PDB file of N, CA and C in Angstrom:
ATOM      1  N   MET P  11     111.522 176.039  90.179  1.00 37.00           N
ATOM      2  CA  MET P  11     110.508 175.201  90.940  1.00 37.00           C
ATOM      3  C   MET P  11     111.272 174.403  91.955  1.00 37.00           C
ATOM      4  N   SER P  12     110.710 174.419  93.191  1.00 42.00           N
ATOM      5  CA  SER P  12     111.387 173.634  94.231  1.00 42.00           C
ATOM      6  C   SER P  12     111.133 172.171  94.205  1.00 42.00           C
ATOM      7  N   GLU P  13     112.038 171.437  94.863  1.00 48.00           N
ATOM      8  CA  GLU P  13     111.959 169.988  94.796  1.00 48.00           C
ATOM      9  C   GLU P  13     110.700 169.456  95.519  1.00 48.00           C
ATOM     10  N   THR P  14     110.209 170.208  96.476  1.00 49.00           N
ATOM     11  CA  THR P  14     108.968 169.823  97.277  1.00 49.00           C
ATOM     12  C   THR P  14     107.713 170.007  96.481  1.00 49.00           C
ATOM     13  N   SER P  15     107.746 170.637  95.351  1.00 64.00           N
ATOM     14  CA  SER P  15     106.463 170.940  94.614  1.00 64.00           C
ATOM     15  C   SER P  15     105.852 169.667  94.077  1.00 64.00           C
ATOM     16  N   ASN P  16     106.627 168.589  93.907  1.00 86.00           N
ATOM     17  CA  ASN P  16     106.003 167.330  93.346  1.00 86.00           C
ATOM     18  C   ASN P  16     105.668 166.302  94.395  1.00 86.00           C
ATOM     19  N   ARG P  17     105.788 166.704  95.662  1.00 93.00           N
ATOM     20  CA  ARG P  17     105.497 165.824  96.770  1.00 93.00           C
ATOM     21  C   ARG P  17     103.975 165.512  96.837  1.00 93.00           C
ATOM     22  N   GLN P  18     103.702 164.324  97.265  1.00 96.00           N
ATOM     23  CA  GLN P  18     102.284 163.903  97.280  1.00 96.00           C
ATOM     24  C   GLN P  18     101.823 163.883  98.765  1.00 96.00           C
ATOM     25  N   HIS P  19     100.532 164.329  98.913  1.00 97.00           N
ATOM     26  CA  HIS P  19      99.954 164.415 100.318  1.00 97.00           C
ATOM     27  C   HIS P  19      98.607 163.703 100.351  1.00 97.00           C
ATOM     28  N   SER P  20      98.347 163.164 101.505  1.00 97.00           N
ATOM     29  CA  SER P  20      96.976 162.679 101.798  1.00 97.00           C
ATOM     30  C   SER P  20      96.678 162.838 103.289  1.00 97.00           C
ATOM     31  N   HIS P  21      95.409 162.789 103.606  1.00 97.00           N
ATOM     32  CA  HIS P  21      95.129 162.851 105.026  1.00 97.00           C
ATOM     33  C   HIS P  21      93.803 162.066 105.333  1.00 97.00           C
ATOM     34  N   ALA P  22      93.554 161.755 106.683  1.00 98.00           N
ATOM     35  CA  ALA P  22      92.469 161.087 107.075  1.00 98.00           C
ATOM     36  C   ALA P  22      92.043 161.494 108.506  1.00 98.00           C
ATOM     37  N   GLU P  23      90.779 161.470 108.689  1.00 97.00           N
ATOM     38  CA  GLU P  23      90.260 161.714 110.107  1.00 97.00           C
ATOM     39  C   GLU P  23      89.544 160.437 110.524  1.00 97.00           C
ATOM     40  N   VAL P  24      90.002 159.846 111.664  1.00 97.00           N
ATOM     41  CA  VAL P  24      89.558 158.611 112.090  1.00 97.00           C
ATOM     42  C   VAL P  24      88.775 158.834 113.370  1.00 97.00           C
ATOM     43  N   ALA P  25      87.476 158.475 113.452  1.00 96.00           N
ATOM     44  CA  ALA P  25      86.655 158.695 114.644  1.00 96.00           C
ATOM     45  C   ALA P  25      86.970 157.611 115.668  1.00 96.00           C
ATOM     46  N   THR P  26      87.424 157.940 116.850  1.00 97.00           N
ATOM     47  CA  THR P  26      87.635 156.975 117.948  1.00 97.00           C
ATOM     48  C   THR P  26      87.754 157.677 119.146  1.00 97.00           C
ATOM     49  N   ALA P  27      87.241 157.062 120.275  1.00 95.00           N
ATOM     50  CA  ALA P  27      87.409 157.617 121.613  1.00 95.00           C
ATOM     51  C   ALA P  27      88.845 157.374 122.064  1.00 95.00           C
ATOM     52  N   ASN P  28      89.594 156.673 121.416  1.00 96.00           N
ATOM     53  CA  ASN P  28      91.000 156.311 121.833  1.00 96.00           C
ATOM     54  C   ASN P  28      91.995 157.055 120.930  1.00 96.00           C
ATOM     55  N   ALA P  29      91.814 158.206 120.443  1.00 97.00           N
ATOM     56  CA  ALA P  29      92.681 158.907 119.536  1.00 97.00           C
ATOM     57  C   ALA P  29      94.039 159.057 120.146  1.00 97.00           C
ATOM     58  N   SER P  30      94.165 159.562 121.325  1.00 98.00           N
ATOM     59  CA  SER P  30      95.444 159.743 121.955  1.00 98.00           C
ATOM     60  C   SER P  30      96.168 158.452 122.208  1.00 98.00           C
ATOM     61  N   ARG P  31      95.465 157.539 122.525  1.00 97.00           N
ATOM     62  CA  ARG P  31      96.124 156.214 122.858  1.00 97.00           C
ATOM     63  C   ARG P  31      96.630 155.609 121.591  1.00 97.00           C
ATOM     64  N   TYR P  32      95.952 155.629 120.437  1.00 97.00           N
ATOM     65  CA  TYR P  32      96.419 155.104 119.276  1.00 97.00           C
ATOM     66  C   TYR P  32      97.626 155.928 118.701  1.00 97.00           C
ATOM     67  N   LEU P  33      97.491 157.268 118.790  1.00 98.00           N
ATOM     68  CA  LEU P  33      98.678 158.091 118.396  1.00 98.00           C
ATOM     69  C   LEU P  33      99.894 157.678 119.127  1.00 98.00           C
ATOM     70  N   GLN P  34      99.828 157.550 120.396  1.00 98.00           N
ATOM     71  CA  GLN P  34     101.003 157.141 121.158  1.00 98.00           C
ATOM     72  C   GLN P  34     101.532 155.802 120.858  1.00 98.00           C
ATOM     73  N   GLN P  35     100.490 154.853 120.695  1.00 97.00           N
ATOM     74  CA  GLN P  35     100.876 153.424 120.375  1.00 97.00           C
ATOM     75  C   GLN P  35     101.614 153.341 118.968  1.00 97.00           C
ATOM     76  N   LEU P  36     101.059 154.061 117.948  1.00 97.00           N
ATOM     77  CA  LEU P  36     101.684 154.056 116.635  1.00 97.00           C
ATOM     78  C   LEU P  36     103.102 154.637 116.646  1.00 97.00           C
ATOM     79  N   CYS P  37     103.249 155.734 117.347  1.00 98.00           N
ATOM     80  CA  CYS P  37     104.522 156.470 117.369  1.00 98.00           C
ATOM     81  C   CYS P  37     105.549 155.573 118.121  1.00 98.00           C
ATOM     82  N   LYS P  38     105.186 154.983 119.296  1.00 97.00           N
ATOM     83  CA  LYS P  38     106.008 154.090 119.992  1.00 97.00           C
ATOM     84  C   LYS P  38     106.507 152.943 119.120  1.00 97.00           C
ATOM     85  N   HIS P  39     105.527 152.289 118.491  1.00 97.00           N
ATOM     86  CA  HIS P  39     105.710 151.128 117.630  1.00 97.00           C
ATOM     87  C   HIS P  39     106.720 151.497 116.595  1.00 97.00           C
ATOM     88  N   PHE P  40     106.399 152.467 115.766  1.00 97.00           N
ATOM     89  CA  PHE P  40     107.272 152.832 114.597  1.00 97.00           C
ATOM     90  C   PHE P  40     108.592 153.396 115.135  1.00 97.00           C
ATOM     91  N   GLY P  41     108.696 153.980 116.348  1.00 97.00           N
ATOM     92  CA  GLY P  41     109.851 154.502 116.882  1.00 97.00           C
ATOM     93  C   GLY P  41     110.939 153.499 117.116  1.00 97.00           C
ATOM     94  N   HIS P  42     110.620 152.167 117.173  1.00 96.00           N
ATOM     95  CA  HIS P  42     111.609 151.121 117.282  1.00 96.00           C
ATOM     96  C   HIS P  42     112.462 150.981 116.003  1.00 96.00           C
ATOM     97  N   LYS P  43     111.937 151.396 114.894  1.00 95.00           N
ATOM     98  CA  LYS P  43     112.688 151.300 113.633  1.00 95.00           C
ATOM     99  C   LYS P  43     113.060 152.543 112.936  1.00 95.00           C
ATOM    100  N   VAL P  44     112.242 153.684 113.142  1.00 97.00           N
ATOM    101  CA  VAL P  44     112.546 154.919 112.477  1.00 97.00           C
ATOM    102  C   VAL P  44     112.328 156.019 113.458  1.00 97.00           C
ATOM    103  N   GLU P  45     112.662 157.235 113.091  1.00 97.00           N
ATOM    104  CA  GLU P  45     112.630 158.462 113.941  1.00 97.00           C
ATOM    105  C   GLU P  45     111.060 158.810 114.179  1.00 97.00           C
ATOM    106  N   ALA P  46     110.740 158.897 115.511  1.00 98.00           N
ATOM    107  CA  ALA P  46     109.407 159.267 115.879  1.00 98.00           C
ATOM    108  C   ALA P  46     109.483 160.079 117.158  1.00 98.00           C
ATOM    109  N   SER P  47     108.584 161.152 117.135  1.00 98.00           N
ATOM    110  CA  SER P  47     108.501 161.936 118.399  1.00 98.00           C
ATOM    111  C   SER P  47     106.991 162.245 118.662  1.00 98.00           C
ATOM    112  N   PHE P  48     106.654 162.327 119.888  1.00 98.00           N
ATOM    113  CA  PHE P  48     105.213 162.530 120.188  1.00 98.00           C
ATOM    114  C   PHE P  48     105.016 162.875 121.610  1.00 98.00           C
ATOM    115  N   ASP P  49     103.765 163.408 121.833  1.00 97.00           N
ATOM    116  CA  ASP P  49     103.244 163.550 123.139  1.00 97.00           C
ATOM    117  C   ASP P  49     101.803 163.025 122.992  1.00 97.00           C
ATOM    118  N   GLU P  50     100.946 163.277 123.997  1.00 96.00           N
ATOM    119  CA  GLU P  50      99.570 162.803 123.977  1.00 96.00           C
ATOM    120  C   GLU P  50      98.614 163.406 122.984  1.00 96.00           C
ATOM    121  N   LYS P  51      99.073 164.518 122.363  1.00 98.00           N
ATOM    122  CA  LYS P  51      98.250 165.210 121.474  1.00 98.00           C
ATOM    123  C   LYS P  51      98.690 165.207 119.990  1.00 98.00           C
ATOM    124  N   ALA P  52      99.986 165.032 119.832  1.00 98.00           N
ATOM    125  CA  ALA P  52     100.597 165.176 118.466  1.00 98.00           C
ATOM    126  C   ALA P  52     101.824 164.308 118.361  1.00 98.00           C
ATOM    127  N   GLY P  53     102.119 163.950 117.097  1.00 98.00           N
ATOM    128  CA  GLY P  53     103.305 163.154 116.864  1.00 98.00           C
ATOM    129  C   GLY P  53     103.717 163.170 115.353  1.00 98.00           C
ATOM    130  N   ILE P  54     104.954 162.756 115.138  1.00 98.00           N
ATOM    131  CA  ILE P  54     105.410 162.741 113.736  1.00 98.00           C
ATOM    132  C   ILE P  54     106.288 161.482 113.700  1.00 98.00           C
ATOM    133  N   VAL P  55     106.134 160.709 112.540  1.00 98.00           N
ATOM    134  CA  VAL P  55     106.970 159.498 112.297  1.00 98.00           C
ATOM    135  C   VAL P  55     107.565 159.785 110.916  1.00 98.00           C
ATOM    136  N   ARG P  56     108.990 159.716 110.947  1.00 98.00           N
ATOM    137  CA  ARG P  56     109.691 159.950 109.711  1.00 98.00           C
ATOM    138  C   ARG P  56     110.156 158.642 109.128  1.00 98.00           C
ATOM    139  N   PHE P  57     109.435 158.132 108.179  1.00 98.00           N
ATOM    140  CA  PHE P  57     109.791 156.889 107.431  1.00 98.00           C
ATOM    141  C   PHE P  57     110.744 157.233 106.316  1.00 98.00           C
ATOM    142  N   SER P  58     111.372 156.212 105.752  1.00 96.00           N
ATOM    143  CA  SER P  58     112.305 156.423 104.622  1.00 96.00           C
ATOM    144  C   SER P  58     111.502 156.887 103.428  1.00 96.00           C
ATOM    145  N   ILE P  59     110.228 156.497 103.343  1.00 96.00           N
ATOM    146  CA  ILE P  59     109.402 156.831 102.197  1.00 96.00           C
ATOM    147  C   ILE P  59     108.511 158.107 102.466  1.00 96.00           C
ATOM    148  N   GLY P  60     108.603 158.756 103.535  1.00 97.00           N
ATOM    149  CA  GLY P  60     107.751 159.897 103.760  1.00 97.00           C
ATOM    150  C   GLY P  60     107.479 160.060 105.234  1.00 97.00           C
ATOM    151  N   ASP P  61     106.700 161.084 105.519  1.00 98.00           N
ATOM    152  CA  ASP P  61     106.360 161.387 106.946  1.00 98.00           C
ATOM    153  C   ASP P  61     104.913 161.282 107.230  1.00 98.00           C
ATOM    154  N   CYS P  62     104.591 160.859 108.476  1.00 98.00           N
ATOM    155  CA  CYS P  62     103.188 160.842 108.945  1.00 98.00           C
ATOM    156  C   CYS P  62     103.084 161.706 110.178  1.00 98.00           C
ATOM    157  N   ARG P  63     102.156 162.729 110.108  1.00 98.00           N
ATOM    158  CA  ARG P  63     101.987 163.572 111.217  1.00 98.00           C
ATOM    159  C   ARG P  63     100.613 163.110 111.794  1.00 98.00           C
ATOM    160  N   LEU P  64     100.493 162.936 113.153  1.00 98.00           N
ATOM    161  CA  LEU P  64      99.342 162.548 113.800  1.00 98.00           C
ATOM    162  C   LEU P  64      98.870 163.626 114.820  1.00 98.00           C
ATOM    163  N   GLN P  65      97.623 163.772 114.917  1.00 98.00           N
ATOM    164  CA  GLN P  65      97.047 164.666 115.938  1.00 98.00           C
ATOM    165  C   GLN P  65      95.803 164.121 116.580  1.00 98.00           C
ATOM    166  N   ALA P  66      95.802 164.059 117.837  1.00 98.00           N
ATOM    167  CA  ALA P  66      94.589 163.671 118.569  1.00 98.00           C
ATOM    168  C   ALA P  66      93.804 164.822 119.096  1.00 98.00           C
ATOM    169  N   GLU P  67      92.513 164.928 118.619  1.00 96.00           N
ATOM    170  CA  GLU P  67      91.680 166.095 119.016  1.00 96.00           C
ATOM    171  C   GLU P  67      90.344 165.472 119.448  1.00 96.00           C
ATOM    172  N   GLY P  68      90.244 165.333 120.799  1.00 94.00           N
ATOM    173  CA  GLY P  68      88.897 164.741 121.314  1.00 94.00           C
ATOM    174  C   GLY P  68      88.829 163.377 120.797  1.00 94.00           C
ATOM    175  N   GLU P  69      87.761 163.062 120.095  1.00 96.00           N
ATOM    176  CA  GLU P  69      87.502 161.714 119.548  1.00 96.00           C
ATOM    177  C   GLU P  69      87.828 161.544 118.172  1.00 96.00           C
ATOM    178  N   VAL P  70      88.889 162.308 117.702  1.00 98.00           N
ATOM    179  CA  VAL P  70      89.296 162.193 116.253  1.00 98.00           C
ATOM    180  C   VAL P  70      90.800 162.105 116.229  1.00 98.00           C
ATOM    181  N   LEU P  71      91.248 161.113 115.486  1.00 98.00           N
ATOM    182  CA  LEU P  71      92.726 161.006 115.308  1.00 98.00           C
ATOM    183  C   LEU P  71      92.889 161.472 113.837  1.00 98.00           C
ATOM    184  N   ARG P  72      93.717 162.567 113.659  1.00 98.00           N
ATOM    185  CA  ARG P  72      94.052 163.083 112.313  1.00 98.00           C
ATOM    186  C   ARG P  72      95.356 162.577 111.870  1.00 98.00           C
ATOM    187  N   LEU P  73      95.409 162.121 110.598  1.00 98.00           N
ATOM    188  CA  LEU P  73      96.621 161.576 110.052  1.00 98.00           C
ATOM    189  C   LEU P  73      96.940 162.344 108.830  1.00 98.00           C
ATOM    190  N   ALA P  74      98.171 162.837 108.563  1.00 98.00           N
ATOM    191  CA  ALA P  74      98.538 163.602 107.414  1.00 98.00           C
ATOM    192  C   ALA P  74      99.815 163.013 106.925  1.00 98.00           C
ATOM    193  N   LEU P  75      99.938 162.671 105.661  1.00 98.00           N
ATOM    194  CA  LEU P  75     101.019 161.962 105.050  1.00 98.00           C
ATOM    195  C   LEU P  75     101.661 162.815 103.988  1.00 98.00           C
ATOM    196  N   ASP P  76     102.949 162.765 103.883  1.00 97.00           N
ATOM    197  CA  ASP P  76     103.752 163.514 102.863  1.00 97.00           C
ATOM    198  C   ASP P  76     104.772 162.569 102.383  1.00 97.00           C
ATOM    199  N   ALA P  77     104.767 162.353 101.089  1.00 97.00           N
ATOM    200  CA  ALA P  77     105.668 161.357 100.393  1.00 97.00           C
ATOM    201  C   ALA P  77     106.265 162.035  99.166  1.00 97.00           C
ATOM    202  N   PRO P  78     107.378 161.545  98.668  1.00 97.00           N
ATOM    203  CA  PRO P  78     108.133 162.085  97.452  1.00 97.00           C
ATOM    204  C   PRO P  78     107.339 161.790  96.180  1.00 97.00           C
ATOM    205  N   ASP P  79     106.490 160.723  96.173  1.00 96.00           N
ATOM    206  CA  ASP P  79     105.807 160.356  94.862  1.00 96.00           C
ATOM    207  C   ASP P  79     104.575 159.520  95.179  1.00 96.00           C
ATOM    208  N   ALA P  80     103.705 159.335  94.210  1.00 96.00           N
ATOM    209  CA  ALA P  80     102.491 158.604  94.378  1.00 96.00           C
ATOM    210  C   ALA P  80     102.690 157.156  94.923  1.00 96.00           C
ATOM    211  N   GLU P  81     103.656 156.476  94.381  1.00 97.00           N
ATOM    212  CA  GLU P  81     103.943 155.082  94.761  1.00 97.00           C
ATOM    213  C   GLU P  81     104.337 155.021  96.279  1.00 97.00           C
ATOM    214  N   ALA P  82     105.156 156.012  96.753  1.00 97.00           N
ATOM    215  CA  ALA P  82     105.579 155.942  98.077  1.00 97.00           C
ATOM    216  C   ALA P  82     104.310 156.346  99.047  1.00 97.00           C
ATOM    217  N   LEU P  83     103.531 157.275  98.570  1.00 98.00           N
ATOM    218  CA  LEU P  83     102.332 157.703  99.312  1.00 98.00           C
ATOM    219  C   LEU P  83     101.368 156.487  99.491  1.00 98.00           C
ATOM    220  N   LEU P  84     101.160 155.612  98.520  1.00 97.00           N
ATOM    221  CA  LEU P  84     100.245 154.482  98.610  1.00 97.00           C
ATOM    222  C   LEU P  84     100.865 153.484  99.626  1.00 97.00           C
ATOM    223  N   GLN P  85     102.122 153.391  99.599  1.00 98.00           N
ATOM    224  CA  GLN P  85     102.858 152.447 100.486  1.00 98.00           C
ATOM    225  C   GLN P  85     102.690 153.031 101.930  1.00 98.00           C
ATOM    226  N   LEU P  86     102.909 154.251 102.047  1.00 98.00           N
ATOM    227  CA  LEU P  86     102.815 154.883 103.421  1.00 98.00           C
ATOM    228  C   LEU P  86     101.351 154.809 103.890  1.00 98.00           C
ATOM    229  N   GLN P  87     100.430 155.010 103.118  1.00 98.00           N
ATOM    230  CA  GLN P  87      98.972 154.838 103.543  1.00 98.00           C
ATOM    231  C   GLN P  87      98.698 153.471 103.972  1.00 98.00           C
ATOM    232  N   ASP P  88      99.176 152.469 103.349  1.00 98.00           N
ATOM    233  CA  ASP P  88      98.968 151.020 103.685  1.00 98.00           C
ATOM    234  C   ASP P  88      99.654 150.709 104.981  1.00 98.00           C
ATOM    235  N   VAL P  89     100.891 151.174 105.118  1.00 97.00           N
ATOM    236  CA  VAL P  89     101.624 150.907 106.343  1.00 97.00           C
ATOM    237  C   VAL P  89     100.931 151.543 107.654  1.00 97.00           C
ATOM    238  N   VAL P  90     100.568 152.833 107.515  1.00 98.00           N
ATOM    239  CA  VAL P  90      99.949 153.445 108.683  1.00 98.00           C
ATOM    240  C   VAL P  90      98.546 152.907 108.951  1.00 98.00           C
ATOM    241  N   ALA P  91      97.690 152.704 107.929  1.00 98.00           N
ATOM    242  CA  ALA P  91      96.371 152.254 108.122  1.00 98.00           C
ATOM    243  C   ALA P  91      96.371 150.822 108.686  1.00 98.00           C
ATOM    244  N   SER P  92      97.200 149.983 108.148  1.00 97.00           N
ATOM    245  CA  SER P  92      97.206 148.561 108.566  1.00 97.00           C
ATOM    246  C   SER P  92      97.681 148.478 110.086  1.00 97.00           C
ATOM    247  N   HIS P  93      98.657 149.238 110.413  1.00 97.00           N
ATOM    248  CA  HIS P  93      99.014 149.222 111.900  1.00 97.00           C
ATOM    249  C   HIS P  93      97.994 149.821 112.748  1.00 97.00           C
ATOM    250  N   LEU P  94      97.302 150.866 112.371  1.00 97.00           N
ATOM    251  CA  LEU P  94      96.278 151.433 113.185  1.00 97.00           C
ATOM    252  C   LEU P  94      95.173 150.443 113.416  1.00 97.00           C
ATOM    253  N   LEU P  95      94.731 149.771 112.304  1.00 96.00           N
ATOM    254  CA  LEU P  95      93.633 148.879 112.347  1.00 96.00           C
ATOM    255  C   LEU P  95      94.043 147.610 113.267  1.00 96.00           C
ATOM    256  N   ARG P  96      95.270 147.205 113.229  1.00 95.00           N
ATOM    257  CA  ARG P  96      95.775 146.104 114.019  1.00 95.00           C
ATOM    258  C   ARG P  96      95.658 146.486 115.453  1.00 95.00           C
ATOM    259  N   PHE P  97      96.071 147.697 115.798  1.00 94.00           N
ATOM    260  CA  PHE P  97      96.171 148.129 117.158  1.00 94.00           C
ATOM    261  C   PHE P  97      94.661 148.368 117.768  1.00 94.00           C
ATOM    262  N   ALA P  98      93.809 148.710 116.779  1.00 94.00           N
ATOM    263  CA  ALA P  98      92.487 149.023 117.205  1.00 94.00           C
ATOM    264  C   ALA P  98      91.452 147.879 116.930  1.00 94.00           C
ATOM    265  N   PHE P  99      91.989 146.586 117.068  1.00 90.00           N
ATOM    266  CA  PHE P  99      91.174 145.429 116.744  1.00 90.00           C
ATOM    267  C   PHE P  99      89.956 145.277 117.573  1.00 90.00           C
ATOM    268  N   ARG P 100      89.813 145.978 118.691  1.00 91.00           N
ATOM    269  CA  ARG P 100      88.647 145.909 119.491  1.00 91.00           C
ATOM    270  C   ARG P 100      87.470 146.785 119.033  1.00 91.00           C
ATOM    271  N   GLU P 101      87.755 147.747 118.111  1.00 93.00           N
ATOM    272  CA  GLU P 101      86.724 148.599 117.629  1.00 93.00           C
ATOM    273  C   GLU P 101      86.788 148.746 116.115  1.00 93.00           C
ATOM    274  N   PRO P 102      85.664 148.771 115.472  1.00 91.00           N
ATOM    275  CA  PRO P 102      85.626 148.823 114.022  1.00 91.00           C
ATOM    276  C   PRO P 102      85.950 150.261 113.474  1.00 91.00           C
ATOM    277  N   LEU P 103      87.218 150.470 113.055  1.00 94.00           N
ATOM    278  CA  LEU P 103      87.712 151.759 112.624  1.00 94.00           C
ATOM    279  C   LEU P 103      87.673 151.849 111.063  1.00 94.00           C
ATOM    280  N   THR P 104      87.548 153.067 110.582  1.00 93.00           N
ATOM    281  CA  THR P 104      87.595 153.213 109.082  1.00 93.00           C
ATOM    282  C   THR P 104      88.607 154.293 108.834  1.00 93.00           C
ATOM    283  N   VAL P 105      89.636 153.977 107.896  1.00 96.00           N
ATOM    284  CA  VAL P 105      90.570 154.945 107.514  1.00 96.00           C
ATOM    285  C   VAL P 105      90.287 155.298 106.036  1.00 96.00           C
ATOM    286  N   GLU P 106      89.769 156.393 105.687  1.00 96.00           N
ATOM    287  CA  GLU P 106      89.541 156.842 104.382  1.00 96.00           C
ATOM    288  C   GLU P 106      90.503 158.006 104.006  1.00 96.00           C
ATOM    289  N   TRP P 107      91.480 157.705 103.180  1.00 97.00           N
ATOM    290  CA  TRP P 107      92.472 158.656 102.799  1.00 97.00           C
ATOM    291  C   TRP P 107      91.845 159.644 101.755  1.00 97.00           C
ATOM    292  N   ARG P 108      92.181 160.909 101.927  1.00 96.00           N
ATOM    293  CA  ARG P 108      91.709 161.916 100.937  1.00 96.00           C
ATOM    294  C   ARG P 108      92.979 162.591 100.461  1.00 96.00           C
ATOM    295  N   ALA P 109      92.958 162.880  99.119  1.00 92.00           N
ATOM    296  CA  ALA P 109      94.132 163.498  98.510  1.00 92.00           C
ATOM    297  C   ALA P 109      94.296 164.865  98.976  1.00 92.00           C
ATOM    298  N   GLY P 110      95.546 165.318  99.006  1.00 88.00           N
ATOM    299  CA  GLY P 110      95.974 166.688  99.324  1.00 88.00           C
ATOM    300  C   GLY P 110      96.311 166.787 100.759  1.00 88.00           C
ATOM    301  N   ALA P 111      96.897 167.978 101.060  1.00 81.00           N
ATOM    302  CA  ALA P 111      97.311 168.269 102.447  1.00 81.00           C
ATOM    303  C   ALA P 111      96.067 168.498 103.303  1.00 81.00           C
ATOM    304  N   ALA P 112      96.228 168.206 104.597  1.00 78.00           N
ATOM    305  CA  ALA P 112      95.074 168.511 105.540  1.00 78.00           C
ATOM    306  C   ALA P 112      94.895 170.020 105.619  1.00 78.00           C
ATOM    307  N   ALA P 113      93.627 170.323 105.837  1.00 69.00           N
ATOM    308  CA  ALA P 113      93.295 171.779 105.996  1.00 69.00           C
ATOM    309  C   ALA P 113      93.779 172.323 107.363  1.00 69.00           C
TER     310      ALA P 113
END
């Protein structure tokens, strides 16, 4: 059995007309402390507790998280969602995490 088989995953789709803007803002912000790469349509942030992949498609920001265990996944969800909501203070966003890898 491989080491990655126990990894925890979750994903969210956030409806916003500013998907690309928030993707870039999150990646730039997190990139000051951890490894991050991005363009206007996709990005990845590599935290010590796991990875966050971001994808902007029209008016949807897709977030996909990968962490080594459930505790790290919950922490990653909180960090990503709280920063997104802070950046998007001008609009009421909802981040609903769903278990499992994104389809």
